[in-house]
Short mmCIF file of C-alpha atoms and ligand atoms in Angstrom, two decimals:
data_model
loop_
_atom_site.label_atom_id
_atom_site.label_comp_id
_atom_site.label_asym_id
_atom_site.label_seq_id
_atom_site.Cartn_x
_atom_site.Cartn_y
_atom_site.Cartn_z
CA MET A 4 37.59 -19.21 -6.41
CA ASN A 5 36.90 -18.73 -2.70
CA ILE A 6 33.22 -18.34 -1.91
CA PRO A 7 32.36 -17.24 1.65
CA ILE A 8 29.12 -18.29 3.39
CA SER A 9 28.23 -14.62 3.91
CA LYS A 10 29.51 -11.11 3.16
CA PRO A 11 28.67 -7.80 4.88
CA ASN A 12 26.29 -6.07 2.48
CA VAL A 13 27.00 -2.39 3.18
CA GLY A 14 28.09 0.40 0.86
CA GLU A 15 28.12 4.06 -0.09
CA ARG A 16 24.54 4.77 1.02
CA GLU A 17 25.34 3.56 4.54
CA ILE A 18 28.59 5.57 4.59
CA ALA A 19 26.69 8.72 3.58
CA ALA A 20 23.94 8.13 6.17
CA ILE A 21 26.43 7.52 8.97
CA SER A 22 28.50 10.57 8.00
CA GLU A 23 25.37 12.70 8.13
CA VAL A 24 24.63 11.50 11.68
CA ILE A 25 28.20 12.25 12.82
CA ARG A 26 27.93 15.78 11.39
CA SER A 27 24.56 16.29 13.13
CA GLY A 28 26.22 16.09 16.57
CA MET A 29 23.58 13.63 17.86
CA ILE A 30 25.27 10.25 17.75
CA ALA A 31 23.81 8.22 20.66
CA GLN A 32 20.15 7.11 20.83
CA GLY A 33 18.10 9.92 19.26
CA PRO A 34 15.83 10.74 16.31
CA LYS A 35 17.33 8.16 13.93
CA VAL A 36 16.64 5.33 16.38
CA GLN A 37 13.04 6.56 16.66
CA GLU A 38 12.67 6.68 12.89
CA PHE A 39 14.20 3.19 12.51
CA GLU A 40 11.82 1.79 15.14
CA ARG A 41 8.81 3.38 13.46
CA ARG A 42 9.77 2.11 10.00
CA PHE A 43 10.63 -1.40 11.26
CA ALA A 44 7.27 -1.63 13.04
CA GLU A 45 5.42 -0.35 9.94
CA TYR A 46 7.18 -2.84 7.69
CA HIS A 47 6.33 -5.82 9.90
CA GLY A 48 2.81 -4.61 10.68
CA VAL A 49 3.45 -4.62 14.43
CA LYS A 50 2.48 -1.96 16.98
CA HIS A 51 5.83 -1.43 18.75
CA ALA A 52 9.47 -1.86 17.77
CA ILE A 53 12.19 -1.13 20.34
CA ALA A 54 15.81 -1.07 19.21
CA SER A 55 18.63 -2.48 21.30
CA THR A 56 22.35 -3.27 21.24
CA ASN A 57 22.02 -6.75 19.70
CA GLY A 58 19.64 -9.65 19.16
CA THR A 59 20.55 -11.30 22.46
CA THR A 60 19.65 -8.20 24.51
CA ALA A 61 16.42 -7.82 22.50
CA LEU A 62 15.47 -11.38 23.57
CA GLN A 63 16.57 -10.70 27.14
CA MET A 64 14.35 -7.58 27.21
CA ALA A 65 11.49 -9.65 25.77
CA MET A 66 11.83 -12.06 28.72
CA LEU A 67 12.14 -9.38 31.40
CA ALA A 68 9.36 -7.18 29.98
CA ASN A 69 7.05 -10.21 30.24
CA GLY A 70 8.00 -10.77 33.88
CA ILE A 71 9.98 -13.97 33.26
CA GLY A 72 12.56 -14.73 35.96
CA ALA A 73 13.81 -17.15 38.63
CA GLY A 74 11.56 -20.21 39.08
CA ASP A 75 10.11 -19.98 35.56
CA GLU A 76 10.68 -22.38 32.69
CA VAL A 77 10.80 -21.32 29.05
CA ILE A 78 10.44 -23.92 26.29
CA ILE A 79 12.79 -23.54 23.30
CA PRO A 80 14.37 -25.73 20.62
CA SER A 81 17.90 -27.02 21.27
CA PHE A 82 18.66 -26.75 17.55
CA SER A 83 19.49 -23.03 17.49
CA PHE A 84 22.19 -20.48 18.27
CA PHE A 85 23.23 -20.44 21.94
CA ALA A 86 21.72 -16.96 22.55
CA THR A 87 18.23 -18.47 22.30
CA ALA A 88 19.03 -20.13 25.66
CA SER A 89 21.38 -17.56 27.25
CA SER A 90 18.70 -14.84 26.98
CA ILE A 91 16.62 -17.04 29.33
CA LEU A 92 19.48 -17.90 31.69
CA PHE A 93 20.34 -14.18 32.14
CA THR A 94 16.90 -13.66 33.72
CA GLY A 95 17.34 -16.53 36.20
CA ALA A 96 14.73 -18.66 34.41
CA LYS A 97 15.38 -22.17 33.11
CA PRO A 98 15.49 -23.17 29.44
CA VAL A 99 13.59 -26.40 28.73
CA PHE A 100 14.34 -28.05 25.42
CA ALA A 101 11.92 -29.69 22.98
CA ASP A 102 12.54 -31.40 19.65
CA ILE A 103 12.21 -30.07 16.10
CA ASP A 104 10.14 -30.95 13.07
CA PRO A 105 12.60 -32.76 10.73
CA GLU A 106 11.27 -31.09 7.58
CA THR A 107 11.39 -27.43 8.64
CA PHE A 108 14.01 -27.69 11.45
CA ASN A 109 11.67 -25.59 13.60
CA LEU A 110 10.30 -26.38 17.07
CA ASP A 111 7.71 -29.17 16.97
CA PRO A 112 4.46 -28.09 18.72
CA ALA A 113 3.69 -31.65 19.94
CA SER A 114 7.17 -32.06 21.44
CA ALA A 115 6.88 -28.61 23.05
CA GLU A 116 3.53 -29.54 24.61
CA SER A 117 5.03 -32.74 26.02
CA VAL A 118 7.54 -30.82 28.20
CA ILE A 119 5.06 -28.34 29.74
CA THR A 120 5.08 -28.37 33.58
CA GLU A 121 3.48 -26.17 36.29
CA LYS A 122 6.58 -24.00 36.08
CA THR A 123 6.32 -23.35 32.35
CA LYS A 124 5.85 -19.62 31.86
CA ALA A 125 6.61 -19.10 28.19
CA ILE A 126 7.37 -20.75 24.90
CA MET A 127 9.79 -19.34 22.35
CA PRO A 128 9.97 -20.93 18.89
CA VAL A 129 12.88 -19.88 16.68
CA HIS A 130 12.21 -19.05 13.02
CA LEU A 131 15.29 -20.96 11.99
CA TYR A 132 17.13 -20.28 8.72
CA GLY A 133 14.49 -17.71 7.68
CA GLN A 134 11.24 -19.70 7.80
CA ALA A 135 8.49 -19.09 10.34
CA ALA A 136 7.80 -21.73 12.96
CA ASP A 137 4.22 -23.05 13.19
CA MET A 138 2.94 -19.94 14.98
CA PRO A 139 -0.81 -20.68 14.75
CA ALA A 140 -0.12 -23.99 16.57
CA PHE A 141 2.05 -22.27 19.19
CA GLU A 142 -0.52 -19.52 19.66
CA ALA A 143 -3.17 -22.19 20.35
CA LEU A 144 -0.80 -24.01 22.70
CA ALA A 145 -0.02 -20.81 24.62
CA LYS A 146 -3.73 -20.05 24.94
CA LYS A 147 -4.60 -23.58 26.08
CA HIS A 148 -1.93 -23.64 28.84
CA GLY A 149 -1.91 -19.92 29.72
CA LEU A 150 1.65 -19.34 28.50
CA ILE A 151 3.43 -16.24 27.23
CA LEU A 152 4.37 -16.48 23.55
CA LEU A 153 7.78 -15.22 22.44
CA GLU A 154 9.59 -15.43 19.09
CA ASP A 155 13.29 -15.66 18.31
CA ALA A 156 13.13 -13.89 14.95
CA ALA A 157 16.90 -13.24 14.73
CA GLN A 158 17.15 -15.05 11.37
CA SER A 159 13.85 -14.18 9.73
CA HIS A 160 13.41 -10.46 8.94
CA GLY A 161 10.38 -10.13 6.67
CA ALA A 162 9.34 -13.81 6.69
CA LYS A 163 5.60 -14.48 6.55
CA LEU A 164 3.22 -17.25 7.48
CA GLU A 165 -0.43 -17.15 6.38
CA GLY A 166 0.13 -13.61 5.18
CA ARG A 167 1.38 -12.45 8.56
CA PHE A 168 4.94 -11.35 9.37
CA VAL A 169 7.05 -13.04 12.03
CA GLY A 170 7.42 -10.78 15.05
CA THR A 171 3.66 -10.13 15.24
CA TRP A 172 2.48 -13.17 17.27
CA GLY A 173 4.45 -12.80 20.50
CA THR A 174 7.11 -10.51 21.95
CA SER A 175 9.96 -11.01 19.51
CA GLY A 176 13.68 -10.38 19.14
CA PHE A 177 15.44 -9.65 15.82
CA SER A 178 19.23 -9.45 15.28
CA PHE A 179 21.18 -7.09 13.02
CA TYR A 180 24.52 -8.89 13.21
CA PRO A 181 26.50 -8.62 9.91
CA THR A 182 25.66 -12.17 8.76
CA LYS A 183 21.90 -11.64 9.23
CA ASN A 184 19.54 -10.60 6.40
CA MET A 185 19.98 -6.94 7.38
CA THR A 186 22.66 -5.40 9.58
CA THR A 187 23.55 -2.44 11.77
CA CYS A 188 27.02 -3.95 12.56
CA GLU A 189 25.67 -4.96 15.95
CA GLY A 190 22.04 -4.31 16.84
CA GLY A 191 18.71 -5.82 17.72
CA MET A 192 14.98 -5.06 17.80
CA LEU A 193 12.16 -6.14 20.09
CA THR A 194 8.68 -6.12 18.59
CA THR A 195 5.36 -6.45 20.40
CA GLN A 196 1.66 -5.70 20.02
CA ASP A 197 1.35 -5.16 23.78
CA ASP A 198 1.51 -1.57 25.11
CA GLU A 199 2.58 -2.58 28.63
CA VAL A 200 5.32 -4.92 27.43
CA ALA A 201 6.57 -2.10 25.20
CA GLU A 202 6.60 0.39 28.06
CA ARG A 203 8.56 -1.98 30.32
CA ALA A 204 10.99 -2.85 27.53
CA ARG A 205 11.74 0.86 26.98
CA MET A 206 12.50 1.23 30.69
CA ILE A 207 14.65 -1.93 30.82
CA ARG A 208 16.65 -0.63 27.87
CA ASN A 209 17.39 2.68 29.59
CA HIS A 210 18.37 2.15 33.25
CA GLY A 211 14.78 1.50 34.36
CA MET A 212 13.88 5.16 33.77
CA SER A 213 10.28 6.19 33.13
CA GLN A 214 11.43 9.79 32.70
CA GLN A 215 14.81 11.41 33.04
CA TYR A 216 16.48 10.45 36.36
CA LEU A 217 13.37 8.72 37.69
CA HIS A 218 14.22 5.01 38.08
CA GLU A 219 11.23 2.68 38.42
CA MET A 220 13.32 -0.50 38.26
CA VAL A 221 16.89 -1.69 37.80
CA GLY A 222 17.41 -1.63 34.06
CA PHE A 223 20.30 -1.96 31.65
CA ASN A 224 21.91 0.22 29.05
CA PHE A 225 20.78 -1.61 25.90
CA ARG A 226 20.44 1.56 23.78
CA MET A 227 21.13 1.53 20.05
CA THR A 228 23.03 4.50 18.62
CA ASP A 229 21.78 6.86 15.89
CA LEU A 230 24.79 5.79 13.80
CA MET A 231 23.57 2.21 13.74
CA ALA A 232 19.94 3.24 13.22
CA ALA A 233 20.89 5.36 10.17
CA MET A 234 22.49 2.25 8.72
CA GLY A 235 19.45 0.15 9.65
CA LEU A 236 17.11 2.50 7.76
CA ILE A 237 19.07 1.98 4.54
CA GLN A 238 19.24 -1.77 5.14
CA LEU A 239 15.49 -1.98 5.78
CA ASP A 240 14.90 -0.17 2.46
CA ASN A 241 16.95 -2.83 0.71
CA LEU A 242 15.54 -5.83 2.57
CA PRO A 243 12.74 -6.76 0.09
CA LYS A 244 15.18 -6.60 -2.84
CA TRP A 245 17.78 -8.71 -1.02
CA THR A 246 15.17 -11.24 0.09
CA ALA A 247 14.12 -11.61 -3.57
CA ILE A 248 17.76 -12.26 -4.53
CA ARG A 249 18.09 -14.88 -1.76
CA ASN A 250 14.91 -16.55 -3.09
CA ASN A 251 16.26 -16.44 -6.63
CA ASN A 252 19.48 -18.14 -5.48
CA ALA A 253 17.40 -20.74 -3.63
CA SER A 254 15.37 -21.48 -6.79
CA TYR A 255 18.61 -22.00 -8.68
CA TYR A 256 19.87 -24.47 -6.06
CA ASN A 257 16.48 -26.21 -5.95
CA GLU A 258 16.66 -26.79 -9.70
CA THR A 259 20.36 -27.66 -9.88
CA LEU A 260 21.29 -29.75 -6.84
CA LYS A 261 20.94 -33.49 -7.38
CA ASN A 262 21.63 -35.87 -4.51
CA VAL A 263 20.83 -33.88 -1.39
CA ILE A 264 17.63 -33.22 0.56
CA LYS A 265 16.61 -29.63 -0.18
CA PRO A 266 14.90 -27.22 2.23
CA LEU A 267 11.12 -27.49 2.42
CA VAL A 268 8.96 -24.39 2.33
CA ARG A 269 5.66 -24.81 4.16
CA ASP A 270 2.35 -24.07 2.45
CA ASN A 271 1.28 -20.47 3.10
CA ALA A 272 4.83 -19.50 4.13
CA THR A 273 7.50 -17.28 2.59
CA HIS A 274 11.12 -18.24 3.24
CA VAL A 275 13.70 -15.44 3.52
CA TYR A 276 16.63 -17.90 3.27
CA HIS A 277 18.88 -16.55 5.97
CA GLN A 278 20.44 -19.93 5.27
CA TYR A 279 19.91 -22.43 2.46
CA THR A 280 20.34 -25.63 4.41
CA ILE A 281 20.54 -29.05 2.83
CA ARG A 282 20.44 -32.43 4.51
CA MET A 283 22.69 -35.36 3.58
CA PRO A 284 21.10 -38.43 1.99
CA ASP A 285 21.43 -41.68 3.97
CA GLY A 286 24.94 -43.08 4.17
CA VAL A 287 26.79 -39.81 3.44
CA ASP A 288 29.26 -38.66 6.13
CA ARG A 289 28.53 -34.94 6.39
CA ASP A 290 31.84 -33.99 8.05
CA GLU A 291 33.83 -35.88 5.43
CA VAL A 292 32.07 -34.30 2.39
CA MET A 293 32.17 -30.88 4.04
CA LYS A 294 35.98 -31.04 4.21
CA GLN A 295 36.14 -31.93 0.52
CA ILE A 296 33.75 -29.13 -0.44
CA GLN A 297 35.64 -26.55 1.65
CA ALA A 298 38.93 -27.70 0.10
CA LYS A 299 37.45 -26.66 -3.27
CA GLY A 300 36.90 -23.11 -1.99
CA VAL A 301 33.17 -23.33 -1.24
CA GLY A 302 32.49 -21.91 2.22
CA VAL A 303 29.81 -24.31 3.43
CA ARG A 304 29.08 -24.27 7.17
CA VAL A 305 27.13 -26.21 9.77
CA TYR A 306 24.46 -24.42 11.81
CA TYR A 307 24.60 -25.99 14.39
CA PRO A 308 27.03 -28.85 15.02
CA LEU A 309 26.17 -29.31 18.72
CA PRO A 310 22.66 -29.03 20.25
CA ILE A 311 22.47 -26.30 22.91
CA HIS A 312 21.66 -28.76 25.71
CA ARG A 313 24.91 -30.64 24.96
CA GLN A 314 27.08 -27.51 25.30
CA PRO A 315 29.74 -27.73 28.04
CA ILE A 316 27.99 -25.09 30.17
CA PHE A 317 24.79 -27.17 30.30
CA GLU A 318 26.85 -30.23 31.25
CA LYS A 319 28.40 -28.19 34.08
CA MET A 320 25.02 -26.91 35.28
CA GLY A 321 23.65 -30.45 35.29
CA GLY A 322 20.09 -31.68 34.89
CA TYR A 323 20.25 -31.86 31.10
CA GLU A 324 21.88 -35.32 30.77
CA ASN A 325 18.80 -37.44 30.12
CA ILE A 326 17.12 -35.30 27.50
CA ASP A 327 16.29 -37.21 24.35
CA LEU A 328 15.84 -35.09 21.23
CA PRO A 329 16.35 -37.51 18.34
CA GLN A 330 15.41 -35.14 15.50
CA THR A 331 17.70 -32.45 16.91
CA GLU A 332 20.64 -34.88 17.21
CA LYS A 333 20.01 -36.19 13.69
CA ALA A 334 19.90 -32.67 12.22
CA THR A 335 23.19 -31.67 13.87
CA ARG A 336 24.84 -34.62 12.08
CA GLU A 337 23.20 -34.12 8.67
CA VAL A 338 22.77 -30.42 7.85
CA MET A 339 25.00 -28.17 5.80
CA SER A 340 24.37 -24.56 4.72
CA LEU A 341 25.46 -23.16 1.35
CA PRO A 342 26.38 -19.57 0.41
CA ILE A 343 23.12 -17.83 -0.59
CA HIS A 344 23.76 -14.18 0.35
CA PRO A 345 22.69 -11.37 -2.03
CA LEU A 346 26.27 -10.57 -3.14
CA LEU A 347 26.77 -14.07 -4.54
CA THR A 348 27.47 -13.85 -8.30
CA GLU A 349 25.95 -16.20 -10.88
CA ALA A 350 29.38 -17.73 -11.51
CA GLU A 351 29.78 -18.33 -7.76
CA ARG A 352 26.43 -20.03 -7.29
CA GLU A 353 27.08 -22.20 -10.37
CA ARG A 354 30.40 -23.21 -8.83
CA VAL A 355 28.71 -24.00 -5.46
CA ALA A 356 26.15 -26.28 -7.13
CA GLN A 357 28.77 -27.92 -9.35
CA VAL A 358 31.01 -28.74 -6.36
CA ILE A 359 28.10 -30.08 -4.25
CA ASN A 360 26.94 -32.28 -7.15
CA GLU A 361 30.50 -33.52 -7.67
CA VAL A 362 31.22 -34.39 -4.03
CA ILE A 363 27.83 -35.69 -2.80
C1 LIG B 401 22.07 -14.25 15.79
C2 LIG B 401 21.10 -14.93 16.66
C3 LIG B 401 20.81 -14.48 17.95
C4 LIG B 401 21.57 -13.40 18.65
O1 LIG B 401 21.71 -12.21 17.97
P1 LIG B 401 23.00 -11.28 18.24
O2 LIG B 401 22.66 -10.02 17.51
O3 LIG B 401 24.18 -12.00 17.67
O4 LIG B 401 23.12 -11.09 19.71
C5 LIG B 401 19.81 -15.12 18.66
N1 LIG B 401 19.14 -16.18 18.15
C6 LIG B 401 19.41 -16.66 16.92
C7 LIG B 401 18.63 -17.81 16.40
C8 LIG B 401 20.41 -16.07 16.14
O5 LIG B 401 20.69 -16.56 14.93
#
């Protein structure tokens, strides 16, 4: 048995929807993108949703539409995918790293507050693994220090905190990469409650145009295609069902796994389990047990083995040598994610749990 960490979850409905778009003759950004944006916004209870080419460009648009650029600092966790930081670097602004809460793996509000300077312009928590960061705390922090609030929601489609969806607090970026909870092959979505941010984001996405061939600014081509949006509409339909399956798989692991530290779900939060991430008990060498587990055909993976601020590019840029993020460093050594995707069979998840219990 070979059990992958994730599987693209697309089928006949997507094929039919894409074929219909091809036959319509309108294949670039058109009515399907508009419909996908409207439905995505409705689902998350947010005023605006603006589709783009991928999650990274959605985050980059979120920065630019909020006027973030050279001379500004943006506070983020270092325990995330690299794009959390590159979306800031592309604007000329500087990522500033803060530590995580060891129980949720999300940005720690107290650590974030400790790195605020006069240059701090924004703060962008990541809803890592599918659970919302402490947004009420970050909202209060942003208010207190006059900062822009952003969200990296690339891993958390449909996750809620205190009854409110992620993507509704600040300007947010979602990803539709195939491993994410819903996919358009490649794709992304910016969400915002702010009319002006939305208007600027739409211009940034389309060559800085306010109307055809009238360029108000230098923008990009970050347009999604109607092909991808047609797929996204089907995926969005299926999202609640798939999230329920992910939760069901998580419950099974919670009941069955023995010697590992299991993921914590905060009070008043829903977890959408983009990843089911365990932590090693004291004295267990994560890399050693991971090899043994993989050798038995269970596709466990580490997200993420190296903190962003320790990546070679940050070493080359300099200025990041003396940053001390103990919880981040500890997590990179101790975490391991298990297959939890909606296509996992009961036999597969039983095998995953059996192998983990055997090896650890
Ligand atoms: C996937 C991901 C991104 C980037 O999304 P892409 O669609 O791959 O560009 C950004 N941040 C986080 C946390 C991610 O997991």
